[in-house]
CSV table of C-alpha atoms in Angstrom, one decimal:
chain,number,residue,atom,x,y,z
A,271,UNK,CA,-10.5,-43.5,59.2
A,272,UNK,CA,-9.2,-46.2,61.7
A,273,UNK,CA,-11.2,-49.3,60.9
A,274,UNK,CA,-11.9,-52.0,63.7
A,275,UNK,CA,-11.5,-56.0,62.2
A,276,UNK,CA,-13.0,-58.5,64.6
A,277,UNK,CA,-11.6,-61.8,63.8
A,278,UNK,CA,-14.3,-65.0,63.6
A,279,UNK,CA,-11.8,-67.3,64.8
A,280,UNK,CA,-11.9,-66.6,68.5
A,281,UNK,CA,-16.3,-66.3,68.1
A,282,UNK,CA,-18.2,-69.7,69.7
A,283,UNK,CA,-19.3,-70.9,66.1
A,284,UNK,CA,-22.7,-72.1,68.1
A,285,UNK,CA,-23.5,-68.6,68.5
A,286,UNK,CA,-21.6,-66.9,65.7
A,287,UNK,CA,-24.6,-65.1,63.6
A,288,UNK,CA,-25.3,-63.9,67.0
A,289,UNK,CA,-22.0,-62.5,68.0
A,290,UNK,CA,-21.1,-60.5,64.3
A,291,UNK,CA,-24.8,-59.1,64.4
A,292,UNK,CA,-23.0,-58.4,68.4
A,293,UNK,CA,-19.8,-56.7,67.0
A,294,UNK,CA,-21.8,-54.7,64.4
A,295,UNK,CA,-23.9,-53.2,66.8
A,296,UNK,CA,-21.1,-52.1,68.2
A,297,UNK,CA,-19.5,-50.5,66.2
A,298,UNK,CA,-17.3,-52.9,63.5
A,299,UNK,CA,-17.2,-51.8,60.2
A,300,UNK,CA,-15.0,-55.0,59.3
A,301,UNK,CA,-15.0,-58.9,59.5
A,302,UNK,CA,-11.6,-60.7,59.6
A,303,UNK,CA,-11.8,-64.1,58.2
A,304,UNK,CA,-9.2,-66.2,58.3
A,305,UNK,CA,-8.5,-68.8,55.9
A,306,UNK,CA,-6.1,-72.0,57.7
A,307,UNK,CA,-5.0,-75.1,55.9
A,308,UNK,CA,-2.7,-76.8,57.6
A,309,UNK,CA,0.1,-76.5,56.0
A,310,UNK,CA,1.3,-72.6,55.6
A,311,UNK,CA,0.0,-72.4,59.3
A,312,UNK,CA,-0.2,-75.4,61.7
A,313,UNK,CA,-3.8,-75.1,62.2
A,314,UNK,CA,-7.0,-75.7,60.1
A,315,UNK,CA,-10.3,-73.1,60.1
A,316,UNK,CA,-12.6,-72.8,57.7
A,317,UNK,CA,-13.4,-72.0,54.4
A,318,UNK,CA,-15.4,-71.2,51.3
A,319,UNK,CA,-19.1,-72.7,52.8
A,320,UNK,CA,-18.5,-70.5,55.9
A,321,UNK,CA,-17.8,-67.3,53.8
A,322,UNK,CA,-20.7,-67.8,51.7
A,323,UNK,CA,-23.4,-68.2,54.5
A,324,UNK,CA,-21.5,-65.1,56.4
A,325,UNK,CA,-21.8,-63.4,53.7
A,326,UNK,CA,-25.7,-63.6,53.5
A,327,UNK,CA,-26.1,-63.0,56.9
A,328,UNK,CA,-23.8,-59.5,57.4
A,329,UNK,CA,-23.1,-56.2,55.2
A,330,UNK,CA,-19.9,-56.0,57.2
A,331,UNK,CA,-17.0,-55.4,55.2
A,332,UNK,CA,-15.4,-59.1,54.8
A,333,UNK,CA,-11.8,-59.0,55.3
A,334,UNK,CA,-10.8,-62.4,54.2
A,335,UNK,CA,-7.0,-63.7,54.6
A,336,UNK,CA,-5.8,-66.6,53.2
A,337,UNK,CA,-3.1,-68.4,55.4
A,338,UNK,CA,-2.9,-71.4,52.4
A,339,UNK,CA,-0.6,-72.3,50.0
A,340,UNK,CA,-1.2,-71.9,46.3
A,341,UNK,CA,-3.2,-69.0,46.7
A,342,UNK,CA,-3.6,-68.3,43.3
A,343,UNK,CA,-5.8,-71.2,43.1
A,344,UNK,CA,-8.5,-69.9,45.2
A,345,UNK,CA,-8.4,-66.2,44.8
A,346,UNK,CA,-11.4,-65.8,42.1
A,347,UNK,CA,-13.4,-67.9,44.2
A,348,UNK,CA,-13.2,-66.5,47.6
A,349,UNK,CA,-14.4,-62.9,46.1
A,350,UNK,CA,-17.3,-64.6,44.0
A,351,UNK,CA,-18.5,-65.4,47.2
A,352,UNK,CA,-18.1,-62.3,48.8
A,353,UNK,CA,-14.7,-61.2,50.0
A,354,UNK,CA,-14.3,-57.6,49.9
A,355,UNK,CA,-10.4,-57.9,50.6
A,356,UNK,CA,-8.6,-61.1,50.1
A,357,UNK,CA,-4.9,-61.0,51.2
A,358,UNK,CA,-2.7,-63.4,50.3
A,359,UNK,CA,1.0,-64.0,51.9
A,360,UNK,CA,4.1,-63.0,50.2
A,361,UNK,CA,5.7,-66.3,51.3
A,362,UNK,CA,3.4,-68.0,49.6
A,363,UNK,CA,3.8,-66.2,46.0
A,364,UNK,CA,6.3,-67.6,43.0
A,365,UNK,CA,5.0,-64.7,41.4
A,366,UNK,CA,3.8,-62.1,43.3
A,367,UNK,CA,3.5,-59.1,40.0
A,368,UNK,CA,1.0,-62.2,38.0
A,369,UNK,CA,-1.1,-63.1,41.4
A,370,UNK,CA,-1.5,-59.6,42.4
A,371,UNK,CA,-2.6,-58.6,38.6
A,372,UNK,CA,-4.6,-61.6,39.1
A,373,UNK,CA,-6.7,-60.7,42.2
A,374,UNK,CA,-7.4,-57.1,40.7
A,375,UNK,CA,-9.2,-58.2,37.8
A,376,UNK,CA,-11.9,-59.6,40.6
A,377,UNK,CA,-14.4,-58.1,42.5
A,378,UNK,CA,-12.3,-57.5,45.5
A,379,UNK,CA,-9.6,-55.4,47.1
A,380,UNK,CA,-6.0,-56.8,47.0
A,381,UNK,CA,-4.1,-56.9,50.7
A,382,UNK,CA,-0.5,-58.7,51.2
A,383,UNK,CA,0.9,-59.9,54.1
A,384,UNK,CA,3.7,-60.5,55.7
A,385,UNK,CA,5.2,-63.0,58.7
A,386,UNK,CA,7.3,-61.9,61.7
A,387,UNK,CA,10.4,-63.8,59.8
A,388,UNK,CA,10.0,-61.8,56.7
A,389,UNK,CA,11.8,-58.6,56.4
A,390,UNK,CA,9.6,-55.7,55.0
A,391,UNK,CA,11.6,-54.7,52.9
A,392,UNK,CA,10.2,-57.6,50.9
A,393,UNK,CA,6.8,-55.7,50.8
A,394,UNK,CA,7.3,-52.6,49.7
A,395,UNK,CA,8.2,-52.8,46.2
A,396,UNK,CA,3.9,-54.2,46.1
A,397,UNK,CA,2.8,-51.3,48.4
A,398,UNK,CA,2.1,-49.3,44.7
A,399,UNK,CA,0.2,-52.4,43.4
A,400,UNK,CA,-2.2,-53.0,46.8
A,401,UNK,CA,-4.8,-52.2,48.6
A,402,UNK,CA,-3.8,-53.2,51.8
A,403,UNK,CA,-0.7,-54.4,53.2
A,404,UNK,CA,-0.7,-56.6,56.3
A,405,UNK,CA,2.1,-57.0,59.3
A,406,UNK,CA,1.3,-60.3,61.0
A,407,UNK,CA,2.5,-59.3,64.6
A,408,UNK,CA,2.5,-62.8,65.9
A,409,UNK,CA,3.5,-66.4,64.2
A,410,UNK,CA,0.3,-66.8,62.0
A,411,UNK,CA,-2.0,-70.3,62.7
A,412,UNK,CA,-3.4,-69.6,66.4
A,413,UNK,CA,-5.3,-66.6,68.6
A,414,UNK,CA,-4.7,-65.4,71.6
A,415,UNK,CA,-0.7,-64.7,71.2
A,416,UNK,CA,0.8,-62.1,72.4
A,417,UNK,CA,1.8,-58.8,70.2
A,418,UNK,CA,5.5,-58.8,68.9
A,419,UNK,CA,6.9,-55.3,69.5
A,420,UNK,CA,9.7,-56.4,67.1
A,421,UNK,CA,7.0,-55.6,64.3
A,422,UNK,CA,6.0,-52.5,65.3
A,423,UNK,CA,9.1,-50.8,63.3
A,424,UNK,CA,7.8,-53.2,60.4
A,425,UNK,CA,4.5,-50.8,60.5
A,426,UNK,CA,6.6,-47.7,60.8
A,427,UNK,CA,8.5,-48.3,57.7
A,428,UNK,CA,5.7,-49.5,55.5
A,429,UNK,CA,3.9,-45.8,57.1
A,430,UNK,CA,6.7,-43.8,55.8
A,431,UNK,CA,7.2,-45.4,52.5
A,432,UNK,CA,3.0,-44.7,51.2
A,433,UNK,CA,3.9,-41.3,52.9
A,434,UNK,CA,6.7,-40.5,50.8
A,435,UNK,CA,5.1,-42.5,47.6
A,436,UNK,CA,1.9,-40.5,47.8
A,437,UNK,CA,0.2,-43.4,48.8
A,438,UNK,CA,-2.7,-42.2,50.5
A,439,UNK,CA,-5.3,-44.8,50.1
A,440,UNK,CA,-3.2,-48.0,51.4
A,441,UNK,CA,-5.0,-50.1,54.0
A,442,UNK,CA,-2.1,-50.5,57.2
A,443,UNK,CA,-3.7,-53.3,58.8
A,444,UNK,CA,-2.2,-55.4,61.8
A,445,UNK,CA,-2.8,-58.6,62.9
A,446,UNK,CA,-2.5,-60.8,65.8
A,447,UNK,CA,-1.9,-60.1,69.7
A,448,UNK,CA,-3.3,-56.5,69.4
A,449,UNK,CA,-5.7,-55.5,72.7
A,450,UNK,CA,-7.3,-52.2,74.2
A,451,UNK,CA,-4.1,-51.7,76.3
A,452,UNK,CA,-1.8,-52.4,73.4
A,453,UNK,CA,-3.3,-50.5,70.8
A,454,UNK,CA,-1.9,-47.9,70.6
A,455,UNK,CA,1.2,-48.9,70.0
A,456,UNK,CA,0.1,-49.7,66.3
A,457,UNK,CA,-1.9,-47.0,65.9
A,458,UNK,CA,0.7,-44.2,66.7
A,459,UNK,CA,3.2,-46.6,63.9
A,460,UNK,CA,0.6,-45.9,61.4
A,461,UNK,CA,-1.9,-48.5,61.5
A,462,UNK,CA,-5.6,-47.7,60.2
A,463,UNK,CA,-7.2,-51.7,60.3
A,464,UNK,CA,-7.3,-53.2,63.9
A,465,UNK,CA,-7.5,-57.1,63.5
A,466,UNK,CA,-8.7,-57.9,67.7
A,467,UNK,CA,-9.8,-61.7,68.2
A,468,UNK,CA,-9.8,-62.9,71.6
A,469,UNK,CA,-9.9,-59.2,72.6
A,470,UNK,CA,-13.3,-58.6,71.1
A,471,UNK,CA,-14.8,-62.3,71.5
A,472,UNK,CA,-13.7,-63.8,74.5
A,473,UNK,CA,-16.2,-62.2,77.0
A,474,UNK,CA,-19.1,-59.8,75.9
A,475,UNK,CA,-18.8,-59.4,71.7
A,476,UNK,CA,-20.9,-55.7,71.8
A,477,UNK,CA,-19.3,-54.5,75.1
A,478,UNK,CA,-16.0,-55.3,73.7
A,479,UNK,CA,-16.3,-53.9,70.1
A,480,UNK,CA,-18.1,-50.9,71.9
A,481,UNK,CA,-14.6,-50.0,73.7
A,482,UNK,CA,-12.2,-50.5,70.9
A,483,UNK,CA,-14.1,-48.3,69.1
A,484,UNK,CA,-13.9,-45.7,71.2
A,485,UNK,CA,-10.2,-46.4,71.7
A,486,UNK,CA,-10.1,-45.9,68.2
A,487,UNK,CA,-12.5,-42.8,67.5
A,488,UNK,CA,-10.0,-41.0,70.7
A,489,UNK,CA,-7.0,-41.7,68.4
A,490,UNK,CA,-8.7,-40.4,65.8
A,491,UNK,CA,-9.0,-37.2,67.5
C-alpha cells in the first residue's frame, strides 16, 4: 500500500483542525509533522503542545520527524504523546545502533532519514533495524522547494537493498518538493509514503488530497 503524508507545515494554523479533518476526508491515511529547531534546519515549527492537541483531535496516523539536534533527548516523549513514527536524522546520531534501540523500546515506529548531502550508503546498514527510512529530496528547514532528481537514485538503491534483504515491511518514504506531476517519479523508484505540503494545502486541502490519492491508487494498479 502507497500511503499519502500531508505535511502540517504548509496548513493556515488558523484553520488547521479544519484542514486535517479536510485531508482525511479525502483520503490521507497519514499526518507529517515536522519538528524544526533552528539549529539542524534554519527554521523553527512547532513542537510537543501542538502534537498533543493534534493528536486528540485526529486518528490519522501521525508521522512525526524530528529536524533537531540531540534527538535522543526527546524521542520517549514525542511518542508518549502520540507519534506513531518518529524519525530522527542520521546526521544528528553519535550513536545511531543505542538511539535506534532506544526508540524501539517505545510506543512508536522507528524511521531514519537522510539529507541530499548524505550518501545512502550511510543508511543502509539501519534499513534491518527500521521501520521506515526517509530520503529528504530537498535541503530540509522550508516548503515549497523544488524535488531534487539527484535523490531519486538514493530511493532506487535503498528499494533494491530491502528487496534483496527480504525486507518487506520497510516504510520508503520521501520528502520534500514531491507534487501530482512529479510523483511518479518516486513512486516508479520504490517509494510507498508520499510526504506533499504545499501540494496538498496551498489551495483546496480535500480537493487536493482527493487527487493524490487517486494518483496514488492508479500506481497501485
Amino acid at each position: 500500500m502507497i500511503h499519502l503524508a500531508p505535511s502540517i507545515l504548509s496548513a493556515d494554523f488558523l484553520q488547521l483542525g479544519k484542514q486535517i479533518d479536510q485531508v482525511k476526508k479525502g483520503g490521507a491515511d497519514y499526518l507529517h509533522f515536522d519538528v524544526m529547531d533552528g539549529v539542524f534546519v534554519p527554521s523553527i515549527s512547532f513542537g510537543m503542545p501542538v502534537l498533543e492537541n493534534v493528536k486528540k483531535s485526529t486518528d490519522l496516523f501521525l508521522d512525526v520527524h524530528l529536524m533537531i539536534t540531540e534527538p535522543e533527548k526527546y524521542v520517549e516523549k514525542f511518542a508518549e504523546l502520540g507519534a506513531d513514527m518518529v524519525t530522527v536524522h542520521l546526521e544528528t546520531l553519535k550513536d545511531p545502533d543505542a538511539i535506534l534501540a532506544r526508540m524501539h523500546n517505545t510506543t512508536a515506529k522507528v524511521g531514519l532519514a537522510i539529507n541530499p548531502a548524505t550518501p545512502v550508503e550511510e543508511l543502509l546498514p539501519y534499513l534491518h533495524k527500521i521501520d521506515m527510512a526517509v530520503i529528504m529530496t530537498v535541503q530540509p528547514g522550508f516548503g515549497g522547494q523544488s524535488y531534487l532528481s539527484k535523490c531519486t537514485e538514493k530511493i532506487e538503491k535503498v528499494a533494491a537493498h530491502a528487496k534483496t534483504h527480504k525486507l518487506d515491511e520497510l516504510l520508503i518514504e520521501v520528502d520534500g518538493g514531491v507534487k501530482l506531476d512529479n510523483v511518479e517519479t518516486p513512486l516508479k523508484a520504490g517509494a510507498n509514503v508520499i510526504v506533499a505540503g504545499s501540494a496538498i494545502f496551498l489551495g483546496d486541502a480535500k480537493a487536493n488530497t482527493k487527487a493524490f490519492v487517486k494518483e496514488l491508487q492508479t500506481f497501485e494498479k
